[in-house]
Coordinates of C-alpha atoms in Angstrom, one line a residue:
X1124 CA 0.2 -14.4 -23.4
X1125 CA 3.3 -12.7 -22.3
X1126 CA 3.8 -10.5 -19.3
X1127 CA 6.6 -8.0 -20.0
X1128 CA 7.9 -5.4 -17.5
X1129 CA 9.7 -2.1 -17.9
X1130 CA 11.2 0.7 -15.9
X1131 CA 11.6 -1.3 -12.7
X1132 CA 13.5 -4.5 -13.5
X1133 CA 10.6 -6.6 -12.4
X1134 CA 10.7 -10.4 -12.4
X1135 CA 8.8 -12.2 -15.1
X1136 CA 10.0 -15.7 -14.4
X1137 CA 7.3 -16.4 -11.8
X1138 CA 4.5 -15.4 -14.1
X1139 CA 5.0 -18.6 -16.2
X1140 CA 3.2 -17.0 -19.1
X1141 CA 2.8 -18.5 -22.5
X1142 CA 3.8 -17.4 -26.0
X1143 CA 1.0 -15.6 -27.8
X1144 CA -1.0 -17.4 -30.4
X1145 CA -1.2 -14.3 -32.6
X1146 CA -4.3 -12.8 -34.2
X1147 CA -5.4 -10.7 -37.0
X1148 CA -4.4 -7.3 -38.2
X1149 CA -1.5 -5.7 -40.1
X1150 CA 1.6 -7.9 -40.1
X1151 CA 3.7 -4.9 -39.1
X1152 CA 1.5 -3.5 -36.3
X1153 CA 0.1 -4.5 -32.9
X1154 CA -2.7 -3.3 -30.8
X1155 CA -1.9 -1.5 -27.5
X1156 CA -3.9 0.4 -24.9
X1157 CA -3.3 1.9 -21.4
X1158 CA -4.7 0.8 -18.0
X1159 CA -4.4 3.3 -15.2
X1160 CA -3.6 1.4 -12.0
X1161 CA -1.8 4.3 -10.3
X1162 CA -3.6 5.6 -7.2
X1163 CA -1.6 8.9 -7.6
X1164 CA -3.3 10.0 -10.8
X1165 CA -7.0 10.4 -11.5
X1166 CA -6.4 10.3 -15.3
X1167 CA -3.5 9.3 -17.5
X1168 CA -2.6 9.6 -21.2
X1169 CA -0.4 7.4 -23.4
X1170 CA 1.6 8.4 -26.4
X1171 CA 3.4 6.0 -28.8
X1172 CA 6.0 7.3 -31.3
X1173 CA 5.0 10.8 -30.3
X1174 CA 1.3 10.3 -31.1
X1175 CA -1.2 10.3 -28.3
X1176 CA -3.3 7.1 -28.5
X1177 CA -5.2 7.1 -25.2
X1178 CA -6.4 10.2 -23.4
X1179 CA -7.9 10.7 -19.9
X1180 CA -7.9 7.1 -18.8
X1181 CA -9.4 7.2 -15.3
X1182 CA -8.0 5.2 -12.4
X1183 CA -9.1 1.5 -12.8
X1184 CA -10.1 2.2 -16.4
X1185 CA -8.6 1.1 -19.6
X1186 CA -8.3 2.9 -23.0
X1187 CA -9.2 1.7 -26.5
X1188 CA -6.7 -0.3 -28.6
X1189 CA -4.6 1.7 -31.0
X1190 CA -2.6 0.5 -34.0
X1191 CA 1.1 0.6 -33.1
X1192 CA 3.9 0.0 -35.6
X1193 CA 6.2 -2.7 -34.2
X1194 CA 9.3 -0.8 -35.4
X1195 CA 8.3 2.5 -33.6
X1196 CA 7.2 1.6 -30.1
X1197 CA 8.7 4.4 -28.0
X1198 CA 5.9 4.8 -25.3
X1199 CA 5.3 7.5 -22.8
X1200 CA 2.7 7.5 -20.0
X1201 CA 1.8 11.1 -19.3
X1202 CA -0.2 13.0 -16.7
X1203 CA -3.6 14.1 -18.2
X1204 CA -3.6 17.6 -16.7
X1205 CA -0.2 18.9 -17.8
X1206 CA 1.1 16.3 -20.2
X1207 CA 4.3 15.7 -18.4
X1208 CA 6.0 12.3 -19.0
X1209 CA 5.7 10.0 -15.9
X1210 CA 7.3 6.8 -17.4
X1211 CA 8.7 5.8 -20.7
X1212 CA 9.8 2.5 -22.4
X1213 CA 10.4 1.0 -25.8
X1214 CA 8.7 -2.4 -25.7
X1215 CA 9.2 -5.2 -28.2
X1216 CA 5.8 -6.0 -29.7
X1217 CA 4.8 -9.0 -31.8
X1218 CA 2.9 -8.3 -35.0
X1219 CA -0.9 -8.9 -34.8
X1220 CA -0.9 -9.2 -31.0
X1221 CA -2.8 -7.3 -28.3
X1222 CA -1.2 -5.5 -25.3
X1223 CA -2.2 -3.5 -22.3
X1224 CA 0.4 -1.1 -20.8
X1225 CA -0.3 -1.0 -17.1
X1226 CA 0.8 2.1 -15.3
X1227 CA 1.0 1.8 -11.5
X1228 CA 2.6 3.2 -8.4
X1229 CA 2.2 6.5 -6.5
X1230 CA 2.4 10.1 -7.5
X1231 CA 5.9 10.9 -8.7
X1232 CA 6.8 7.2 -8.9
X1233 CA 4.9 5.7 -11.8
X1234 CA 6.1 2.3 -13.1
X1235 CA 4.9 0.4 -16.1
X1236 CA 4.3 -3.3 -17.0
X1237 CA 3.3 -4.6 -20.4
X1238 CA 0.7 -7.4 -20.5
X1239 CA 0.2 -9.4 -23.7
X1240 CA -3.5 -10.4 -24.2
X1241 CA -3.6 -13.3 -26.5
X1242 CA -3.9 -16.2 -24.1
X1243 CA -5.9 -19.3 -25.3
X1244 CA -9.5 -19.4 -24.0
X1245 CA -10.3 -21.6 -21.0
X1246 CA -12.4 -24.7 -21.5
X1247 CA -16.2 -24.5 -21.2
X1248 CA -17.1 -24.2 -17.5
X1249 CA -13.5 -23.1 -16.6
X1250 CA -11.8 -19.7 -16.4
X1251 CA -8.2 -18.6 -16.3
X1252 CA -7.0 -16.1 -13.7
X1253 CA -3.6 -14.3 -13.5
X1254 CA -2.8 -12.3 -10.4
X1255 CA -0.2 -9.5 -10.7
X1256 CA 1.3 -8.0 -7.6
X1257 CA 1.8 -4.4 -8.6
X1258 CA 1.6 -2.9 -5.1
X1259 CA 5.2 -1.6 -4.6
X1260 CA 5.0 -1.4 -0.8
X1261 CA 2.9 -4.3 0.2
X1262 CA 5.4 -7.2 0.0
X1263 CA 4.7 -10.7 -1.0
X1264 CA 1.0 -11.9 -0.9
X1265 CA -1.1 -15.1 -1.0
X1266 CA -4.4 -15.5 -2.8
X1267 CA -7.5 -17.4 -1.7
X1268 CA -10.5 -18.0 -3.9
X1269 CA -13.5 -19.4 -1.9
X1270 CA -17.2 -19.4 -1.5
X1271 CA -18.8 -16.4 0.0
X1272 CA -19.0 -17.7 3.5
X1273 CA -16.0 -20.0 3.5
X1274 CA -13.6 -19.5 6.4
X1275 CA -10.0 -18.8 5.7
X1276 CA -9.1 -21.2 8.5
X1277 CA -9.7 -24.2 6.2
X1278 CA -9.1 -22.5 2.9
X1279 CA -6.1 -23.3 0.7
X1280 CA -4.2 -20.8 -1.5
X1281 CA -4.6 -20.8 -5.2
X1282 CA -1.3 -18.8 -5.4
X1283 CA 1.2 -18.1 -2.7
X1284 CA 4.2 -15.8 -2.1
X1285 CA 3.6 -13.6 -5.1
X1286 CA 6.4 -11.1 -4.8
X1287 CA 6.1 -7.4 -5.7
X1288 CA 6.4 -7.0 -9.4
X1289 CA 5.6 -10.7 -10.1
X1290 CA 2.6 -12.7 -11.3
X1291 CA 1.0 -16.0 -10.2
X1292 CA 1.0 -17.6 -13.7
X1293 CA -2.4 -18.5 -15.1
X1294 CA -4.6 -20.5 -12.7
X1295 CA -7.4 -22.6 -14.2
X1296 CA -10.5 -22.4 -11.9
X1297 CA -14.2 -23.2 -12.3
X1298 CA -16.2 -20.4 -13.8
X1299 CA -18.6 -18.6 -11.5
X1300 CA -18.7 -15.9 -8.8
X1301 CA -16.3 -16.2 -5.9
X1302 CA -14.9 -14.4 -2.9
X1303 CA -11.3 -13.5 -3.3
X1304 CA -9.1 -12.6 -0.3
X1305 CA -5.5 -11.4 -0.4
X1306 CA -3.3 -11.8 2.6
X1307 CA 0.3 -11.2 3.5
X1308 CA 2.4 -14.2 2.5
X1309 CA 2.1 -17.1 5.0
X1310 CA -0.3 -15.2 7.2
X1311 CA -4.1 -15.8 7.1
X1312 CA -4.7 -13.2 9.8
X1313 CA -3.0 -10.4 7.9
X1314 CA -5.8 -9.6 5.4
X1315 CA -4.9 -7.0 2.8
X1316 CA -8.0 -7.1 0.5
X1317 CA -11.4 -8.8 0.6
X1318 CA -13.3 -8.9 -2.7
X1319 CA -16.8 -10.3 -1.8
X1320 CA -17.8 -11.1 -5.4
X1321 CA -15.5 -11.6 -8.4
X1322 CA -17.0 -13.1 -11.5
X1323 CA -14.9 -15.5 -13.6
X1324 CA -16.6 -16.2 -16.9
X1325 CA -16.8 -19.5 -18.6
X1326 CA -14.0 -19.9 -21.2
X1327 CA -12.7 -16.5 -20.0
X1328 CA -9.3 -15.2 -19.3
X1329 CA -8.8 -12.4 -16.8
X1330 CA -6.1 -10.7 -14.7
X1331 CA -6.5 -9.5 -11.1
X1332 CA -4.1 -6.5 -10.6
X1333 CA -3.2 -5.7 -7.0
X1334 CA -2.3 -2.0 -6.6
X1335 CA -0.9 0.1 -3.8
X1336 CA -2.7 2.1 -1.1
X1337 CA -2.0 5.4 0.6
X1338 CA -0.9 3.7 3.8
X1339 CA 1.3 1.2 1.9
X1340 CA 0.1 -2.0 3.5
X1341 CA -3.4 -2.6 2.3
X1342 CA -4.0 -3.2 -1.4
X1343 CA -6.7 -2.5 -4.0
X1344 CA -7.8 -4.7 -6.9
X1345 CA -8.6 -4.2 -10.6
X1346 CA -9.9 -7.1 -12.7
X1347 CA -9.1 -6.9 -16.4
X1348 CA -10.9 -9.2 -18.8
X1349 CA -8.6 -10.2 -21.7
X1350 CA -9.2 -7.7 -24.6
X1351 CA -12.2 -6.5 -22.6
X1352 CA -13.2 -4.1 -19.8
X1353 CA -12.1 -3.6 -16.2
X1354 CA -13.9 -3.9 -12.8
X1355 CA -12.7 -1.9 -9.9
X1356 CA -12.4 -3.5 -6.4
X1357 CA -11.2 -0.7 -4.1
X1358 CA -10.3 -1.5 -0.5
X1359 CA -13.1 -0.6 2.0
X1360 CA -11.0 -0.8 5.1
X1361 CA -8.3 1.0 7.1
X1362 CA -5.7 0.0 9.6
X1363 CA -6.0 1.9 12.9
X1364 CA -4.3 1.7 16.2
X1365 CA -4.8 3.5 19.6
X1366 CA -1.9 5.1 21.4
X1367 CA -2.4 5.9 25.1
X1368 CA 0.0 8.9 25.6
X1369 CA -2.0 10.5 28.4
X1370 CA 0.1 11.7 31.4
X1371 CA -0.3 10.6 35.0
X1372 CA -0.3 6.8 34.2
X1373 CA -4.0 7.0 33.3
X1374 CA -6.0 3.9 32.4
X1375 CA -7.0 4.0 28.7
X1376 CA -9.1 1.7 26.6
X1377 CA -10.8 2.1 23.2
X1378 CA -12.7 0.4 20.4
X1379 CA -14.3 1.2 17.0
X1380 CA -17.7 -0.3 17.0
X1381 CA -17.4 -3.9 18.3
X1382 CA -13.7 -4.1 17.4
X1383 CA -11.3 -3.5 20.3
X1384 CA -8.3 -1.3 19.6
X1385 CA -6.9 -1.5 23.1
X1386 CA -7.9 -3.3 26.3
X1387 CA -7.6 -1.2 29.5
X1388 CA -4.0 -0.3 29.7
X1389 CA -1.7 2.0 31.7
X1390 CA -0.4 4.9 29.7
X1391 CA 1.9 5.2 28.0
X1392 CA 1.0 2.2 25.7
X1393 CA 1.2 1.8 22.0
X1394 CA -1.5 -0.5 20.5
X1395 CA -1.2 -2.6 17.4
X1396 CA -2.8 -1.9 14.1
X1397 CA -6.3 -3.4 13.6
X1398 CA -8.3 -3.5 10.4
X1399 CA -11.6 -1.8 10.6
X1400 CA -14.2 -0.4 8.1
X1401 CA -13.4 3.0 6.5
X1402 CA -15.7 6.0 7.0
X1403 CA -16.7 7.8 10.1
X1404 CA -15.4 5.7 12.9
X1405 CA -17.7 4.8 15.8
X1406 CA -14.8 5.4 18.2
X1407 CA -15.2 5.0 21.9
X1408 CA -12.4 5.9 24.3
X1409 CA -12.3 5.6 28.1
X1410 CA -9.8 7.4 30.3
X1411 CA -9.8 6.3 33.9
X1412 CA -13.2 4.8 33.3
X1413 CA -14.8 7.9 31.8
X1414 CA -16.2 7.9 28.3
X1415 CA -14.6 10.7 26.2
X1416 CA -16.6 12.9 23.9
X1417 CA -14.2 13.0 21.1
X1418 CA -15.3 13.9 17.6
X1419 CA -15.6 10.7 15.6
X1420 CA -12.8 10.6 13.1
X1421 CA -13.3 10.2 9.3
X1422 CA -11.0 7.4 8.1
X1423 CA -10.2 7.2 4.4
X1424 CA -10.1 3.7 2.8
X1425 CA -6.6 2.2 2.3
X1426 CA -5.0 4.4 4.9
X1427 CA -3.2 3.7 8.2
X1428 CA -4.0 5.8 11.2
X1429 CA -2.6 6.4 14.7
X1430 CA -5.4 7.5 17.1
X1431 CA -3.4 9.1 19.9
X1432 CA -5.0 10.0 23.2
X1433 CA -2.7 12.6 24.8
X1434 CA -2.8 15.4 27.3
X1435 CA -3.5 15.3 31.0
X1436 CA -5.8 12.7 32.6
X1437 CA -8.1 15.6 33.6
X1438 CA -8.3 16.9 30.0
X1439 CA -7.4 14.3 27.4
X1440 CA -7.3 15.1 23.7
X1441 CA -7.5 13.0 20.6
X1442 CA -5.0 13.4 17.7
X1443 CA -5.8 11.6 14.4
X1444 CA -2.5 11.0 12.7
X1445 CA -2.2 9.7 9.2
X1446 CA 0.6 7.2 9.0
X1447 CA 2.8 6.8 5.9
X1448 CA 4.0 3.2 6.1
X1449 CA 5.1 3.0 2.5
X1450 CA 8.6 1.7 2.1
X1451 CA 11.6 4.0 1.6
X1452 CA 12.4 4.8 -2.1
X1453 CA 15.8 3.1 -1.8
X1454 CA 14.9 0.1 0.4
X1455 CA 18.4 -1.5 0.1
X1456 CA 20.3 1.5 1.6
X1457 CA 17.9 3.7 3.5
X1458 CA 15.1 3.6 6.1
X1459 CA 12.2 6.0 7.0
X1460 CA 11.7 7.5 10.4
X1461 CA 9.4 10.1 12.0
X1462 CA 8.7 11.7 15.4
X1463 CA 5.3 11.7 17.2
X1464 CA 5.0 14.1 20.1
X1465 CA 2.4 13.0 22.7
X1466 CA 3.7 14.9 25.7
X1467 CA 1.1 16.4 28.0
X1468 CA 1.3 20.1 28.8
X1469 CA 4.3 20.5 26.5
X1470 CA 5.0 24.2 25.7
X1471 CA 7.8 23.6 23.2
X1472 CA 8.4 21.4 20.2
X1473 CA 10.7 18.4 20.0
X1474 CA 13.5 17.7 17.6
X1475 CA 14.5 14.3 16.2
X1476 CA 18.3 13.9 15.5
X1477 CA 20.1 10.9 13.9
X1478 CA 23.9 11.2 14.2
X1479 CA 23.6 14.9 15.1
X1480 CA 21.6 15.7 12.0
X1481 CA 18.1 17.1 12.7
X1482 CA 15.5 15.1 10.7
X1483 CA 12.5 16.8 12.3
X1484 CA 12.3 20.0 14.2
X1485 CA 9.7 21.8 16.4
X1486 CA 7.3 18.9 16.4
X1487 CA 4.6 20.2 18.7
X1488 CA 2.5 18.2 21.1
X1489 CA -0.3 16.2 19.5
X1490 CA 1.4 16.1 16.1
X1491 CA 3.7 14.0 14.0
X1492 CA 6.6 14.9 11.7
X1493 CA 6.6 13.8 8.1
X1494 CA 8.6 10.6 7.6
X1495 CA 12.2 11.3 6.6
X1496 CA 14.8 9.2 4.9
X1497 CA 17.9 8.3 6.7
X1498 CA 20.9 6.1 5.8
X1499 CA 21.0 2.5 7.2
X1500 CA 23.5 2.2 10.0
X1501 CA 24.8 -0.5 12.3
X1502 CA 25.6 2.0 15.1
X1503 CA 23.6 5.3 14.9
X1504 CA 23.0 7.8 17.7
X1505 CA 19.3 8.8 17.9
X1506 CA 18.3 11.6 20.2
X1507 CA 15.1 13.6 20.8
X1508 CA 15.8 17.1 22.2
X1509 CA 13.7 19.9 23.7
X1510 CA 14.6 23.6 24.2
X1511 CA 13.5 23.2 27.8
X1512 CA 16.1 20.6 28.6
X1513 CA 19.9 20.7 28.5
X1514 CA 20.0 16.9 27.9
X1515 CA 18.1 14.8 25.4
X1516 CA 14.7 13.7 26.6
X1517 CA 15.2 10.4 24.8
X1518 CA 18.3 8.8 23.3
X1519 CA 19.5 5.5 21.9
X1520 CA 23.2 4.9 21.2
X1521 CA 24.7 2.3 18.9
X1522 CA 21.2 1.9 17.3
X1523 CA 21.0 -0.4 14.3
X1524 CA 18.9 1.3 11.6
X1525 CA 18.0 -1.4 9.0
X1526 CA 17.6 -0.7 5.3
X1527 CA 14.0 -1.0 4.1
X1528 CA 12.5 -0.4 7.5
X1529 CA 9.9 2.2 8.6
X1530 CA 10.3 3.5 12.2
X1531 CA 8.3 5.8 14.5
X1532 CA 9.8 7.5 17.6
X1533 CA 7.1 8.2 20.2
X1534 CA 7.6 10.6 23.1
X1535 CA 4.8 10.5 25.6
X1536 CA 3.9 11.1 29.2
X1537 CA 4.1 14.4 31.2
X1538 CA 6.3 17.3 30.4
X1539 CA 8.4 16.7 33.5
X1540 CA 8.5 12.9 33.0
X1541 CA 8.8 12.1 29.2
X1542 CA 8.9 8.5 28.0
X1543 CA 10.3 7.6 24.6
X1544 CA 9.8 4.5 22.5
X1545 CA 11.1 3.4 19.1
X1546 CA 8.6 1.5 17.1
X1547 CA 9.5 -0.6 14.1
X1548 CA 6.4 -0.3 11.9
X1549 CA 7.4 -2.7 9.1
X1550 CA 10.2 -3.8 6.8
X1551 CA 10.6 -4.6 3.1
X1552 CA 11.0 -8.3 3.8

């Protein structure tokens, strides 16, 4: 089997895939189908040589094989609703072979990878597994295949450091049903996906495709059986953090269920992301020892959230902010940055400036600006200004803004005593 990539310059060397053994069919044609691994599109179409061959392929689904002439392989992946072309390529196909064109990425940024599906069967009692990292924003990942109750503390990787756009190569394992966990490379505590039950059939060959999430860090999984069907393994968790932005140096703590988000801390304090179950969160927040009666937030699987407690200590409020921690579109030259306004009793919005250019304007209290792209710099001037102040309420001079990083500027505290903090959320490394 070969793993070919298109439209993104992806590495194939690490996949260590084998030459196809061929198959039946017309000597001048191959079989090709579409797999929709793009979280941005509920359904996709595929056209080859201007003829639609797959229609309405749902996310995590795969179309039927179509005969494709090997001398006319111009391929377009199209949106199902309007028919616009999202990605195009002209792959080289071997006569008599089987291929799946995998479309992945977010809305407006679809990429494609071609997977050849003629790998020799595994031995009886064994199964072959290929893991593809097609999560553009998640970074390199490790793979653990274990028993259902086995701890990661003593588990060993079956594949490690799979870079974005690369594959593990085929791994021969025992057939059976296993728990599969995906972590950030070299970090057992940074869990990105937990699949409780993945079936690896005897003599079978399958591919586990890791796809992106709305938050950018967690991943989803799709299992593709060679020349067969798919199984969807969506992430069931979110990453959430508590930010204590309450004025008056209030004491704040919080948890979701039995998972602590922040021990008792003096505001302003920014907590770390913690992975919790998606759904309506059983959120408990205490301010100066009093349990708040906040509406329990609904958290969508695969997303990142900032749960910001802001306002005065006498009248705290909760802001549920959705965080976009996906990497900048040009990670070698740009960064992403946003402003969060958590100032109590603020009557005017704040403006975020980098080198005298306004990247976000009139960001009112309890809200966040959308992330904006800014050029990397070794010595930038960052300021946050308010119409009620003749001087910046927060500033950093000679700031190094690193390419591929995601930043958040928090302004918290009281209207007459604002406190700023620059948070580096993640990098492309």
